[in-house]
mmCIF file with all atom_site columns, C-alpha atoms and ligand atoms in Angstrom:
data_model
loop_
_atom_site.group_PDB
_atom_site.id
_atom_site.type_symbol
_atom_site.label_atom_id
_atom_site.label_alt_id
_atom_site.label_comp_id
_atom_site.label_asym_id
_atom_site.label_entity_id
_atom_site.label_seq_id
_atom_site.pdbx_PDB_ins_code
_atom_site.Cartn_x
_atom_site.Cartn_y
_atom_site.Cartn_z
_atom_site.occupancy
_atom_site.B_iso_or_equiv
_atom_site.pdbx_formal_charge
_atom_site.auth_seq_id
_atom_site.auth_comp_id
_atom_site.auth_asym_id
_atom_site.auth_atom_id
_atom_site.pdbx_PDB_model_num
ATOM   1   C  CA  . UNK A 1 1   ? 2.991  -27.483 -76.709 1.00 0.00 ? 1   UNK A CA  1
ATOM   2   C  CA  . UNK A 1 2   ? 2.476  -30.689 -74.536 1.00 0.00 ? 2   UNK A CA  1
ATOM   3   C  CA  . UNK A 1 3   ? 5.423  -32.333 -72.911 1.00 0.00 ? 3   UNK A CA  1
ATOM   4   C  CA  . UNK A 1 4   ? 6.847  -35.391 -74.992 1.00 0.00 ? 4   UNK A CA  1
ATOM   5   C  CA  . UNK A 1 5   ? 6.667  -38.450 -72.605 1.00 0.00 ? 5   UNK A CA  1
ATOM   6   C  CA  . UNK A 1 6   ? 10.364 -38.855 -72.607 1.00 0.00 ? 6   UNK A CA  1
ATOM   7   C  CA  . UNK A 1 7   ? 11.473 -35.153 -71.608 1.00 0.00 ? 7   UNK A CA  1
ATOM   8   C  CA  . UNK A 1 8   ? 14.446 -34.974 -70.165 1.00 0.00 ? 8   UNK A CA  1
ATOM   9   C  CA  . UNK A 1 9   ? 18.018 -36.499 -69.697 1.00 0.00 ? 9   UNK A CA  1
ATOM   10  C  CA  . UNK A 1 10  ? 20.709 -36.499 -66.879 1.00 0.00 ? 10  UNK A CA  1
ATOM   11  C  CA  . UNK A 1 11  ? 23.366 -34.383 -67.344 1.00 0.00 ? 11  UNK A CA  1
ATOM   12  C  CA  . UNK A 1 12  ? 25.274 -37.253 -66.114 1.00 0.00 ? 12  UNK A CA  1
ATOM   13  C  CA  . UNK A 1 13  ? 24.099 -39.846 -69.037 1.00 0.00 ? 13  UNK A CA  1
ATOM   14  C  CA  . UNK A 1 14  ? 25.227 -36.799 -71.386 1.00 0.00 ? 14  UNK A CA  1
ATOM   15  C  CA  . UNK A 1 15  ? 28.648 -36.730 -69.715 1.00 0.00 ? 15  UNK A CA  1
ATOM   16  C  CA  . UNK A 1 16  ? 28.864 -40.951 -70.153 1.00 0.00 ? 16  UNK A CA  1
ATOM   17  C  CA  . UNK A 1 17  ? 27.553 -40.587 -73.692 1.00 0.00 ? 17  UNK A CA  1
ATOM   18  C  CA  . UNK A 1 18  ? 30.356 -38.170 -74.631 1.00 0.00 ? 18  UNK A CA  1
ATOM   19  C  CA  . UNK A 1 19  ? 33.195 -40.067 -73.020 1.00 0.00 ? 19  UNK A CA  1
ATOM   20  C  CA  . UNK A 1 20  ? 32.219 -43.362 -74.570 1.00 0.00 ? 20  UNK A CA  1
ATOM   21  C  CA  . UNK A 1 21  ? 31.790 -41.517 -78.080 1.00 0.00 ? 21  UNK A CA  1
ATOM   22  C  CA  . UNK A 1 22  ? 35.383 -40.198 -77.375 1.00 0.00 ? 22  UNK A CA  1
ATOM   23  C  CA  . UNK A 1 23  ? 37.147 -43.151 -76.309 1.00 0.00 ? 23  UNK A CA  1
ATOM   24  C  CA  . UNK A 1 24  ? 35.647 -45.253 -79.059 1.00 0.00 ? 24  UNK A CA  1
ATOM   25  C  CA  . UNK A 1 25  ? 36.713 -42.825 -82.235 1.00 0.00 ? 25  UNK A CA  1
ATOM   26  C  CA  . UNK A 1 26  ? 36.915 -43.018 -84.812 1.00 0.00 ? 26  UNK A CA  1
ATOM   27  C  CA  . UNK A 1 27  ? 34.369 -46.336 -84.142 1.00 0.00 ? 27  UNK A CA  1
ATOM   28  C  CA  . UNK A 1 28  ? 30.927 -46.001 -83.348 1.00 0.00 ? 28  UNK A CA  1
ATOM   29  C  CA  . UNK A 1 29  ? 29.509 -45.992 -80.177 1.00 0.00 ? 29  UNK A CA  1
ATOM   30  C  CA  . UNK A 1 30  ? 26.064 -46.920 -79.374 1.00 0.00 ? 30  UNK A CA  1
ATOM   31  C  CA  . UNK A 1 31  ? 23.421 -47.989 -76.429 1.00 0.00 ? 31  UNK A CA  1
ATOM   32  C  CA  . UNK A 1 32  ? 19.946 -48.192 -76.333 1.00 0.00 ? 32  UNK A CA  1
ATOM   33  C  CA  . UNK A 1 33  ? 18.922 -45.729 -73.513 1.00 0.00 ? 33  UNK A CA  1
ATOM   34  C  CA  . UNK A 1 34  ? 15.734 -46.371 -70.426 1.00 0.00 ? 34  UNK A CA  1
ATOM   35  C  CA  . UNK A 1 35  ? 13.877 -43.624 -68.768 1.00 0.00 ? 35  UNK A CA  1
ATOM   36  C  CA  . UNK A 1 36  ? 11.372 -43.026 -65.928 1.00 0.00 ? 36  UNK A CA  1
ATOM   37  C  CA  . UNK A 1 37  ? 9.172  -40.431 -64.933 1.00 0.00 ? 37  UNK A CA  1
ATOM   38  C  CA  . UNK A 1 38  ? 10.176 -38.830 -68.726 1.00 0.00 ? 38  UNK A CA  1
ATOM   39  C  CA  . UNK A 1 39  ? 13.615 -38.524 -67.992 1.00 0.00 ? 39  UNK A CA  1
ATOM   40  C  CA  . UNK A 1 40  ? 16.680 -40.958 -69.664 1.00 0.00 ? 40  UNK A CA  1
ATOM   41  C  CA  . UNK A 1 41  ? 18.851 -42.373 -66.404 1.00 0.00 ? 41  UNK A CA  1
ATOM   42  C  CA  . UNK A 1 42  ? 20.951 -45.276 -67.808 1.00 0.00 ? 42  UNK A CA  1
ATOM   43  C  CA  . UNK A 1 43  ? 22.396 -46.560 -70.777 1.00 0.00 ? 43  UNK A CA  1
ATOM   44  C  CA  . UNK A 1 44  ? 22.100 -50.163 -71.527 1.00 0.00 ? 44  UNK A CA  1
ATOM   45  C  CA  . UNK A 1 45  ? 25.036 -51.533 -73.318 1.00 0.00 ? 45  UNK A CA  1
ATOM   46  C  CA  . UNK A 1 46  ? 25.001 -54.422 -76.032 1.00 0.00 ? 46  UNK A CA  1
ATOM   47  C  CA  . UNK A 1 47  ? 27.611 -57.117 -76.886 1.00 0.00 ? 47  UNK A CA  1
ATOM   48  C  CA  . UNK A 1 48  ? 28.851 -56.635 -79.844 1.00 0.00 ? 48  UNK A CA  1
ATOM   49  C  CA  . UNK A 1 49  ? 27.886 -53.115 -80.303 1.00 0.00 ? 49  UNK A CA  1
ATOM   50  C  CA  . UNK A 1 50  ? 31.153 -51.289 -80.664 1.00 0.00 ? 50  UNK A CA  1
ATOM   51  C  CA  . UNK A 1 51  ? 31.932 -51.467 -84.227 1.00 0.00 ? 51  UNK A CA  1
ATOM   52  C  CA  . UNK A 1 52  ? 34.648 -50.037 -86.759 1.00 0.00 ? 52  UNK A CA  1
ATOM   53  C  CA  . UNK A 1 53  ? 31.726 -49.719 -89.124 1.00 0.00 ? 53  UNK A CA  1
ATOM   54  C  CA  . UNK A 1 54  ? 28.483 -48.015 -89.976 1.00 0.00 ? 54  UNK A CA  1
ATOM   55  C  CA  . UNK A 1 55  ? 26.516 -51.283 -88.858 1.00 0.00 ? 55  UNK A CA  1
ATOM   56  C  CA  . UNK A 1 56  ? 27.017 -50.357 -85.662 1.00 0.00 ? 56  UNK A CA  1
ATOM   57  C  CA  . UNK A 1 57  ? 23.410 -50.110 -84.856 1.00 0.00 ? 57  UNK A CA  1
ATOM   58  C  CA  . UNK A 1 58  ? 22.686 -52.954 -85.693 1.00 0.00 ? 58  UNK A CA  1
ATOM   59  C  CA  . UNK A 1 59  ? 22.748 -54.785 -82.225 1.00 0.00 ? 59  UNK A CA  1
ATOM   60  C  CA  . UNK A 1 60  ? 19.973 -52.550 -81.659 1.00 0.00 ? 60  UNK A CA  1
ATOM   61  C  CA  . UNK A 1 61  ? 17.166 -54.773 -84.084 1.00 0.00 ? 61  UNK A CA  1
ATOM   62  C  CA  . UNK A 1 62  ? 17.739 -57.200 -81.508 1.00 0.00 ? 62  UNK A CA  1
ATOM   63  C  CA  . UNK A 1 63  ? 17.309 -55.673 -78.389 1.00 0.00 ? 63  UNK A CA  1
ATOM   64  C  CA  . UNK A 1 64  ? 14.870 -57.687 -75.735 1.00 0.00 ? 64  UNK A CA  1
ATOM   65  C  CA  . UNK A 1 65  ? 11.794 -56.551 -75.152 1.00 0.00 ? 65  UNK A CA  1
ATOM   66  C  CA  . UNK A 1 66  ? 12.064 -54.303 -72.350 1.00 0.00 ? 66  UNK A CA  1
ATOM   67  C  CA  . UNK A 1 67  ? 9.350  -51.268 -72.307 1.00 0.00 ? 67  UNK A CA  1
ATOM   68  C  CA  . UNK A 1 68  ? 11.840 -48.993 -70.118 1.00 0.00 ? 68  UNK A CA  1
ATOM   69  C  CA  . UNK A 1 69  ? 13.928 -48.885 -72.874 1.00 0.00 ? 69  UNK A CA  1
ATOM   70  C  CA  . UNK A 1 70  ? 13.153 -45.667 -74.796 1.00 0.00 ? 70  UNK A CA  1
ATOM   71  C  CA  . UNK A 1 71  ? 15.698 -45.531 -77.700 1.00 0.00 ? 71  UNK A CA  1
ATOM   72  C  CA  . UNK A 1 72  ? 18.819 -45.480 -78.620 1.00 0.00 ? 72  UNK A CA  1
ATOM   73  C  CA  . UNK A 1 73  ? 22.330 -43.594 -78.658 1.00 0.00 ? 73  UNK A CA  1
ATOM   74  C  CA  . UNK A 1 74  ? 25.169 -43.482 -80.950 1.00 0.00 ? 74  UNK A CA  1
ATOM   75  C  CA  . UNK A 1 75  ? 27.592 -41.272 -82.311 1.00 0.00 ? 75  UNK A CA  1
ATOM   76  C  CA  . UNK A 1 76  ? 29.383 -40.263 -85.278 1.00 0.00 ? 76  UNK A CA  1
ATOM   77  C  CA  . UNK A 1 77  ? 33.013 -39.611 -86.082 1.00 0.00 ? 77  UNK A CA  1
ATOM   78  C  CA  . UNK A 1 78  ? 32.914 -36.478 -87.746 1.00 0.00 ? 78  UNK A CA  1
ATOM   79  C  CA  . UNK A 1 79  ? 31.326 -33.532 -86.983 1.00 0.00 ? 79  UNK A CA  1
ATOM   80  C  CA  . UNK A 1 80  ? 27.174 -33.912 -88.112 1.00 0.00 ? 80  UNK A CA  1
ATOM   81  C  CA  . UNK A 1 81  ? 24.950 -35.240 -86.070 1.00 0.00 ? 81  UNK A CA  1
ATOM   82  C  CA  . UNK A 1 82  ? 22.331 -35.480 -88.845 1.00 0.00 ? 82  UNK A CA  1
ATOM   83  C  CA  . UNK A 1 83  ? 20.701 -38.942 -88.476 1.00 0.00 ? 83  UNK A CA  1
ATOM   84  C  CA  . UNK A 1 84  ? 21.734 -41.122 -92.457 1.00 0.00 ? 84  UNK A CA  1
ATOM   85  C  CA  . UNK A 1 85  ? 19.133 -42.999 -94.230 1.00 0.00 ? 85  UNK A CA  1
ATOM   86  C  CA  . UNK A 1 86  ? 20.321 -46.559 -91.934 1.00 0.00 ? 86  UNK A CA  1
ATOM   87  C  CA  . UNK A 1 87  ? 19.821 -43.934 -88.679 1.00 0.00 ? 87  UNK A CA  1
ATOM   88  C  CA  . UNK A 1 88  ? 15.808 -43.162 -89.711 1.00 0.00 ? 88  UNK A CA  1
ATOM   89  C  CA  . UNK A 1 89  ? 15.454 -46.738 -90.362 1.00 0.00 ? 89  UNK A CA  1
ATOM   90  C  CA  . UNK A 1 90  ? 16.640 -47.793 -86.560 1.00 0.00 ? 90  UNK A CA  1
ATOM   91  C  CA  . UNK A 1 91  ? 14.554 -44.827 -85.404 1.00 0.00 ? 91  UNK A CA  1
ATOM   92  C  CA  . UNK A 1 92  ? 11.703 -45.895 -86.975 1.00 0.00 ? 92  UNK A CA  1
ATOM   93  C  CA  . UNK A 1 93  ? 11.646 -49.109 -85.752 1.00 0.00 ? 93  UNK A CA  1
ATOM   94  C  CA  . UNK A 1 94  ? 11.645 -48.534 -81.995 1.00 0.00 ? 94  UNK A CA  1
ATOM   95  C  CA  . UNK A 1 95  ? 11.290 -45.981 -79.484 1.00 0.00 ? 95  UNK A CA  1
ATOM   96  C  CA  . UNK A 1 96  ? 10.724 -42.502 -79.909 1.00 0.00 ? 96  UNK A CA  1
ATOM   97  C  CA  . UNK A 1 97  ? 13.693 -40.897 -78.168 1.00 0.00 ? 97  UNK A CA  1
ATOM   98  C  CA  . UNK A 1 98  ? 16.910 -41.122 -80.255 1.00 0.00 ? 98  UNK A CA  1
ATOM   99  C  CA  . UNK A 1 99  ? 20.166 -39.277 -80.122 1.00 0.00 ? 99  UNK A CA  1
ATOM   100 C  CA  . UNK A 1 100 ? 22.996 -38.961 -81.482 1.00 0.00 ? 100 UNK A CA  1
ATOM   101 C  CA  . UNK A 1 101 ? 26.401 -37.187 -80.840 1.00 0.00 ? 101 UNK A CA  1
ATOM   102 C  CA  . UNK A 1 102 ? 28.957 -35.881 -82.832 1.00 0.00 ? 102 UNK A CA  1
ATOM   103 C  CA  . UNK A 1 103 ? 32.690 -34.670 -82.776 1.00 0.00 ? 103 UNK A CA  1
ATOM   104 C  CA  . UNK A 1 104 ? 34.057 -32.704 -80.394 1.00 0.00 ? 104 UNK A CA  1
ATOM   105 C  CA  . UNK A 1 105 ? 31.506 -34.833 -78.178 1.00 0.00 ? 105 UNK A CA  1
ATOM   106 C  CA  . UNK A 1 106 ? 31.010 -31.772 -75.937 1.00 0.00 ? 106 UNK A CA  1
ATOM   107 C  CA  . UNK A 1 107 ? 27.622 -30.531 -74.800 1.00 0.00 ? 107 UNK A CA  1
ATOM   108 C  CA  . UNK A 1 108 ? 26.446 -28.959 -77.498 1.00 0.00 ? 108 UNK A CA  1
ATOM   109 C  CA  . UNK A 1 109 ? 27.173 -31.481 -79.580 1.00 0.00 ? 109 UNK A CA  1
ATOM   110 C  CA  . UNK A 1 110 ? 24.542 -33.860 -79.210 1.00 0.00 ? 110 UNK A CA  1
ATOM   111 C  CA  . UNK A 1 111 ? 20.651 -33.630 -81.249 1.00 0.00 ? 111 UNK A CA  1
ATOM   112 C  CA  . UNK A 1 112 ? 17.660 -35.773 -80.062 1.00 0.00 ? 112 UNK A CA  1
ATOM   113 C  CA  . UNK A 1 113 ? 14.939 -36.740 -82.526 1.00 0.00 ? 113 UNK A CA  1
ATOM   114 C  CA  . UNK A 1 114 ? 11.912 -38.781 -82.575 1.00 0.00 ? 114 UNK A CA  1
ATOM   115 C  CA  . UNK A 1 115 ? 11.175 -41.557 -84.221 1.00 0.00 ? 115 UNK A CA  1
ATOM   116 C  CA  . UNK A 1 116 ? 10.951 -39.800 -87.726 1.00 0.00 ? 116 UNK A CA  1
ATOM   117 C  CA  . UNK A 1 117 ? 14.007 -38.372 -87.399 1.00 0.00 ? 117 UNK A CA  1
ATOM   118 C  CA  . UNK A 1 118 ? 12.527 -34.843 -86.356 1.00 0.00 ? 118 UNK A CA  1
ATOM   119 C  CA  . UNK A 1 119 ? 14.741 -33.155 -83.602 1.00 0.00 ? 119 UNK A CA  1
ATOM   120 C  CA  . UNK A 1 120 ? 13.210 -32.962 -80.472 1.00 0.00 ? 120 UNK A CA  1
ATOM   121 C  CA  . UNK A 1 121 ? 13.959 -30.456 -77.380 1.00 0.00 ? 121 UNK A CA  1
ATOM   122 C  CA  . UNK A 1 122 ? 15.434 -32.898 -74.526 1.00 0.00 ? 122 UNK A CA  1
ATOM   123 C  CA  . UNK A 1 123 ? 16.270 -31.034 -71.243 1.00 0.00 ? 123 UNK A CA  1
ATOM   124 C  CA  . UNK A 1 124 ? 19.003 -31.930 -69.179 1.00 0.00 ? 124 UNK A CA  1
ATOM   125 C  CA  . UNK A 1 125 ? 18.480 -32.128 -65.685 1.00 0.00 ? 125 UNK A CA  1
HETATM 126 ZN ZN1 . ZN  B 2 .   ? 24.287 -42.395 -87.392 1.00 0.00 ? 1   ZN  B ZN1 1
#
């Protein structure tokens, strides 16, 4: 099997993507995420993208264009990380590196997928 283009994550993105998911439950939190050289280094935040509802993706339909940017993060406040119908729609409409995280927002509790909402392996490095 050939190497996705976006392949891997840091460990330490994980770690921020965890603590932001816990210290904005039971809200949403989500990013849009960058990468080089295959591998997700920083999160880039968006006003207005903390919300107390499902919507909270939607700050993502109106990202800048900005071809670093490789998808998007968010998590959910219970304990699936199975992307919902509004989750294949944002997937499908950019990037092709999404994940999301779920409760207890530890390390095994995040899921990448690709832009169809298949999961995809992402290593941490
Ligand atoms: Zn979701």
């Amino acid at each position: 099997m050939s190497r996705r283009k976006v392949w891997g994550i840091e460990r330490e993105i994980l770690e921020m993507i965890n603590q932001a998911a816990r210290e904005t439950y039971p809200r949403e939190f989500v990013a849009a995420m960058r990468a080089e050289g295959g591998i997700i280094y920083e999160l880039v935040l968006l006003p207005g993208s903390i919300s107390s509802d499902y919507s909270a993706t939607f700050p993502l339909f109106n990202l800048p264009i900005d071809f670093s940017v490789v998808g998007s993060v968010h998590s959910h406040p219970g304990p699936s990380n199975q992307p919902s119908g509004e989750d294949l729609h944002l997937f499908g409409s950019f990037g092709s590196t999404h994940i999301i995280t779920c409760l207890p927002y530890d390390m095994r509790s995040w899921r990448c997928y690709d832009r169809s909402g298949r999961p995809v392996e992402l290593e941490v490095v």
